[in-house]
Amino acid sequence: MNLSSNQITNFLLFGIFLLLAVDVFSPRQAAQRSIDPQQRQLSQMGRSPGMGGHGEVKDMGNPHTGDNGFSFENMVFAALKCPSDPVLTLSDLSCTGSEAEKRKQVVQELSSQNLPPRLLFDRVIDEFGEGALTDQALEIRRANRG
């Protein structure tokens, strides 16, 4: 079979057209078009995963239960050093003691206020200082504050 470059180009363009047509008319795209414009605009602006369609905060669930949820509270626990053993984080089961319990309680109280993640971290740092963060969390925070 001897194809000219024009035939190959036309064949490739037709293939690309078919792929685009399949994508445009896919159920996922149809569902995306059915979302109200305000919600679509919010999602395109980097809406946090915990926000619902009209600004309400949805329950993020426990990421360890397999429901694919995400908990900012757990993220903060993992970002804070264990007061009694800085090798551990507050999320480690072996992190115990009165200071650890106090920190967990403060994080839970702040988390129950449904604060955005950055504000939640700001409040936790106001309470315990940047020294309470793990090295990795501190590095991420400094990079984000840039």
PDB file of C-alpha atoms in Angstrom:
ATOM      1  CA  MET A   1       0.000   0.000   0.000  1.00  0.00           C
ATOM      2  CA  ASN A   2       1.540   3.244  -1.169  1.00  0.00           C
ATOM      3  CA  LEU A   3       0.172   6.312   0.629  1.00  0.00           C
ATOM      4  CA  SER A   4       1.100   9.865  -0.203  1.00  0.00           C
ATOM      5  CA  SER A   5       1.920  12.361   2.518  1.00  0.00           C
ATOM      6  CA  ASN A   6      -1.409  14.132   1.881  1.00  0.00           C
ATOM      7  CA  GLN A   7      -3.310  10.890   2.419  1.00  0.00           C
ATOM      8  CA  ILE A   8      -1.424  10.193   5.647  1.00  0.00           C
ATOM      9  CA  THR A   9      -2.070  13.744   6.870  1.00  0.00           C
ATOM     10  CA  ASN A  10      -5.774  13.477   6.025  1.00  0.00           C
ATOM     11  CA  PHE A  11      -5.993  10.110   7.767  1.00  0.00           C
ATOM     12  CA  LEU A  12      -4.328  11.492  10.925  1.00  0.00           C
ATOM     13  CA  LEU A  13      -6.541  14.588  10.918  1.00  0.00           C
ATOM     14  CA  PHE A  14      -9.625  12.399  10.588  1.00  0.00           C
ATOM     15  CA  GLY A  15      -8.417  10.267  13.530  1.00  0.00           C
ATOM     16  CA  ILE A  16      -7.894  13.366  15.673  1.00  0.00           C
ATOM     17  CA  PHE A  17     -11.357  14.625  14.698  1.00  0.00           C
ATOM     18  CA  LEU A  18     -12.903  11.309  15.758  1.00  0.00           C
ATOM     19  CA  LEU A  19     -11.096  11.377  19.113  1.00  0.00           C
ATOM     20  CA  LEU A  20     -12.303  14.914  19.761  1.00  0.00           C
ATOM     21  CA  ALA A  21     -15.855  14.015  18.782  1.00  0.00           C
ATOM     22  CA  VAL A  22     -15.847  11.015  21.125  1.00  0.00           C
ATOM     23  CA  ASP A  23     -14.509  13.200  23.964  1.00  0.00           C
ATOM     24  CA  VAL A  24     -17.029  16.007  23.376  1.00  0.00           C
ATOM     25  CA  PHE A  25     -19.981  13.638  23.366  1.00  0.00           C
ATOM     26  CA  SER A  26     -18.797  11.437  26.228  1.00  0.00           C
ATOM     27  CA  PRO A  27     -21.017  11.083  29.347  1.00  0.00           C
ATOM     28  CA  ARG A  28     -18.348  12.849  31.415  1.00  0.00           C
ATOM     29  CA  GLN A  29     -18.502  15.910  29.165  1.00  0.00           C
ATOM     30  CA  ALA A  30     -22.311  15.844  29.193  1.00  0.00           C
ATOM     31  CA  ALA A  31     -22.253  15.823  32.989  1.00  0.00           C
ATOM     32  CA  GLN A  32     -19.782  18.714  32.981  1.00  0.00           C
ATOM     33  CA  ARG A  33     -22.108  20.750  30.736  1.00  0.00           C
ATOM     34  CA  SER A  34     -25.030  20.120  33.092  1.00  0.00           C
ATOM     35  CA  ILE A  35     -23.214  21.813  36.008  1.00  0.00           C
ATOM     36  CA  ASP A  36     -24.475  25.322  36.623  1.00  0.00           C
ATOM     37  CA  PRO A  37     -22.064  28.046  35.362  1.00  0.00           C
ATOM     38  CA  GLN A  38     -21.264  29.418  38.835  1.00  0.00           C
ATOM     39  CA  GLN A  39     -20.198  26.007  40.100  1.00  0.00           C
ATOM     40  CA  ARG A  40     -18.113  25.369  36.959  1.00  0.00           C
ATOM     41  CA  GLN A  41     -16.385  28.722  37.440  1.00  0.00           C
ATOM     42  CA  LEU A  42     -15.595  27.867  41.067  1.00  0.00           C
ATOM     43  CA  SER A  43     -14.126  24.500  40.116  1.00  0.00           C
ATOM     44  CA  GLN A  44     -11.954  26.123  37.480  1.00  0.00           C
ATOM     45  CA  MET A  45     -10.647  28.584  40.075  1.00  0.00           C
ATOM     46  CA  GLY A  46      -9.118  25.826  42.210  1.00  0.00           C
ATOM     47  CA  ARG A  47     -11.963  25.281  44.641  1.00  0.00           C
ATOM     48  CA  SER A  48     -10.873  23.202  47.609  1.00  0.00           C
ATOM     49  CA  PRO A  49     -12.036  19.586  47.549  1.00  0.00           C
ATOM     50  CA  GLY A  50     -14.218  20.149  50.606  1.00  0.00           C
ATOM     51  CA  MET A  51     -16.486  22.744  49.025  1.00  0.00           C
ATOM     52  CA  GLY A  52     -19.873  21.764  47.693  1.00  0.00           C
ATOM     53  CA  GLY A  53     -21.611  23.295  44.694  1.00  0.00           C
ATOM     54  CA  HIS A  54     -23.030  26.329  46.491  1.00  0.00           C
ATOM     55  CA  GLY A  55     -20.248  27.076  48.950  1.00  0.00           C
ATOM     56  CA  GLU A  56     -21.334  24.626  51.645  1.00  0.00           C
ATOM     57  CA  VAL A  57     -18.610  22.490  53.179  1.00  0.00           C
ATOM     58  CA  LYS A  58     -19.011  18.776  52.672  1.00  0.00           C
ATOM     59  CA  ASP A  59     -17.838  16.156  55.142  1.00  0.00           C
ATOM     60  CA  MET A  60     -14.436  15.050  53.917  1.00  0.00           C
ATOM     61  CA  GLY A  61     -14.546  11.656  55.605  1.00  0.00           C
ATOM     62  CA  ASN A  62     -11.680   9.611  56.939  1.00  0.00           C
ATOM     63  CA  PRO A  63      -9.000   8.833  54.317  1.00  0.00           C
ATOM     64  CA  HIS A  64      -8.232   5.555  56.098  1.00  0.00           C
ATOM     65  CA  THR A  65     -11.712   4.116  55.620  1.00  0.00           C
ATOM     66  CA  GLY A  66     -11.368   3.640  51.870  1.00  0.00           C
ATOM     67  CA  ASP A  67     -14.135   6.112  50.988  1.00  0.00           C
ATOM     68  CA  ASN A  68     -11.605   8.235  49.061  1.00  0.00           C
ATOM     69  CA  GLY A  69     -12.358  11.185  51.302  1.00  0.00           C
ATOM     70  CA  PHE A  70      -9.761  13.635  52.483  1.00  0.00           C
ATOM     71  CA  SER A  71      -9.473  15.119  55.939  1.00  0.00           C
ATOM     72  CA  PHE A  72      -7.658  18.400  56.491  1.00  0.00           C
ATOM     73  CA  GLU A  73      -7.618  17.548  60.175  1.00  0.00           C
ATOM     74  CA  ASN A  74      -5.568  14.423  59.431  1.00  0.00           C
ATOM     75  CA  MET A  75      -3.310  16.476  57.186  1.00  0.00           C
ATOM     76  CA  VAL A  76      -2.596  18.862  60.094  1.00  0.00           C
ATOM     77  CA  PHE A  77      -1.987  15.944  62.461  1.00  0.00           C
ATOM     78  CA  ALA A  78       0.586  14.610  59.971  1.00  0.00           C
ATOM     79  CA  ALA A  79       2.238  18.029  59.650  1.00  0.00           C
ATOM     80  CA  LEU A  80       2.761  18.522  63.390  1.00  0.00           C
ATOM     81  CA  LYS A  81       5.644  16.951  65.280  1.00  0.00           C
ATOM     82  CA  CYS A  82       4.812  14.775  68.236  1.00  0.00           C
ATOM     83  CA  PRO A  83       5.706  16.843  71.318  1.00  0.00           C
ATOM     84  CA  SER A  84       7.278  13.875  73.130  1.00  0.00           C
ATOM     85  CA  ASP A  85       9.161  12.458  70.106  1.00  0.00           C
ATOM     86  CA  PRO A  86       9.858  14.794  67.148  1.00  0.00           C
ATOM     87  CA  VAL A  87      10.619  11.793  64.922  1.00  0.00           C
ATOM     88  CA  LEU A  88       6.896  10.998  65.076  1.00  0.00           C
ATOM     89  CA  THR A  89       3.973  13.129  63.969  1.00  0.00           C
ATOM     90  CA  LEU A  90       0.799  13.855  65.858  1.00  0.00           C
ATOM     91  CA  SER A  91      -0.969  11.365  63.582  1.00  0.00           C
ATOM     92  CA  ASP A  92       1.178   8.439  64.742  1.00  0.00           C
ATOM     93  CA  LEU A  93      -0.601   6.133  67.180  1.00  0.00           C
ATOM     94  CA  SER A  94       2.481   6.000  69.388  1.00  0.00           C
ATOM     95  CA  CYS A  95       2.394   9.788  69.844  1.00  0.00           C
ATOM     96  CA  THR A  96       0.850  10.068  73.293  1.00  0.00           C
ATOM     97  CA  GLY A  97       0.955  12.332  76.310  1.00  0.00           C
ATOM     98  CA  SER A  98      -0.906  15.330  77.641  1.00  0.00           C
ATOM     99  CA  GLU A  99       0.701  17.830  75.242  1.00  0.00           C
ATOM    100  CA  ALA A 100      -0.115  15.597  72.258  1.00  0.00           C
ATOM    101  CA  GLU A 101      -3.732  15.305  73.413  1.00  0.00           C
ATOM    102  CA  LYS A 102      -3.923  19.085  73.885  1.00  0.00           C
ATOM    103  CA  ARG A 103      -2.656  19.647  70.334  1.00  0.00           C
ATOM    104  CA  LYS A 104      -5.079  17.097  68.915  1.00  0.00           C
ATOM    105  CA  GLN A 105      -7.952  18.789  70.743  1.00  0.00           C
ATOM    106  CA  VAL A 106      -6.984  22.245  69.422  1.00  0.00           C
ATOM    107  CA  VAL A 107      -6.714  20.901  65.856  1.00  0.00           C
ATOM    108  CA  GLN A 108     -10.094  19.159  66.168  1.00  0.00           C
ATOM    109  CA  GLU A 109     -11.733  22.342  67.475  1.00  0.00           C
ATOM    110  CA  LEU A 110     -10.251  24.440  64.673  1.00  0.00           C
ATOM    111  CA  SER A 111     -11.133  21.800  62.093  1.00  0.00           C
ATOM    112  CA  SER A 112     -14.754  21.795  63.269  1.00  0.00           C
ATOM    113  CA  GLN A 113     -14.933  25.471  62.243  1.00  0.00           C
ATOM    114  CA  ASN A 114     -14.609  24.381  58.579  1.00  0.00           C
ATOM    115  CA  LEU A 115     -11.748  26.777  57.943  1.00  0.00           C
ATOM    116  CA  PRO A 116      -9.947  26.684  54.588  1.00  0.00           C
ATOM    117  CA  PRO A 117      -6.701  24.663  54.806  1.00  0.00           C
ATOM    118  CA  ARG A 118      -4.351  27.650  54.777  1.00  0.00           C
ATOM    119  CA  LEU A 119      -6.286  29.450  57.512  1.00  0.00           C
ATOM    120  CA  LEU A 120      -6.454  26.229  59.529  1.00  0.00           C
ATOM    121  CA  PHE A 121      -2.671  25.942  59.358  1.00  0.00           C
ATOM    122  CA  ASP A 122      -2.286  29.640  60.221  1.00  0.00           C
ATOM    123  CA  ARG A 123      -4.383  29.192  63.356  1.00  0.00           C
ATOM    124  CA  VAL A 124      -2.495  26.033  64.378  1.00  0.00           C
ATOM    125  CA  ILE A 125       0.826  27.844  63.920  1.00  0.00           C
ATOM    126  CA  ASP A 126      -0.478  30.834  65.888  1.00  0.00           C
ATOM    127  CA  GLU A 127      -1.246  28.387  68.696  1.00  0.00           C
ATOM    128  CA  PHE A 128       1.922  26.237  68.650  1.00  0.00           C
ATOM    129  CA  GLY A 129       4.489  28.138  66.543  1.00  0.00           C
ATOM    130  CA  GLU A 130       6.275  27.066  63.368  1.00  0.00           C
ATOM    131  CA  GLY A 131       8.628  24.916  65.449  1.00  0.00           C
ATOM    132  CA  ALA A 132       5.750  22.489  65.967  1.00  0.00           C
ATOM    133  CA  LEU A 133       5.719  21.664  62.235  1.00  0.00           C
ATOM    134  CA  THR A 134       7.690  18.788  60.772  1.00  0.00           C
ATOM    135  CA  ASP A 135      10.631  19.833  58.603  1.00  0.00           C
ATOM    136  CA  GLN A 136       8.765  18.777  55.478  1.00  0.00           C
ATOM    137  CA  ALA A 137       5.608  20.700  56.427  1.00  0.00           C
ATOM    138  CA  LEU A 138       7.687  23.772  57.250  1.00  0.00           C
ATOM    139  CA  GLU A 139       9.438  23.546  53.885  1.00  0.00           C
ATOM    140  CA  ILE A 140       6.098  23.279  52.058  1.00  0.00           C
ATOM    141  CA  ARG A 141       4.693  26.207  54.033  1.00  0.00           C
ATOM    142  CA  ARG A 142       7.682  28.418  53.243  1.00  0.00           C
ATOM    143  CA  ALA A 143       7.490  27.480  49.556  1.00  0.00           C
ATOM    144  CA  ASN A 144       3.770  28.332  49.466  1.00  0.00           C
ATOM    145  CA  ARG A 145       4.336  31.650  51.227  1.00  0.00           C
ATOM    146  CA  GLY A 146       7.145  32.314  48.788  1.00  0.00           C
TER     147      GLY A 146
END
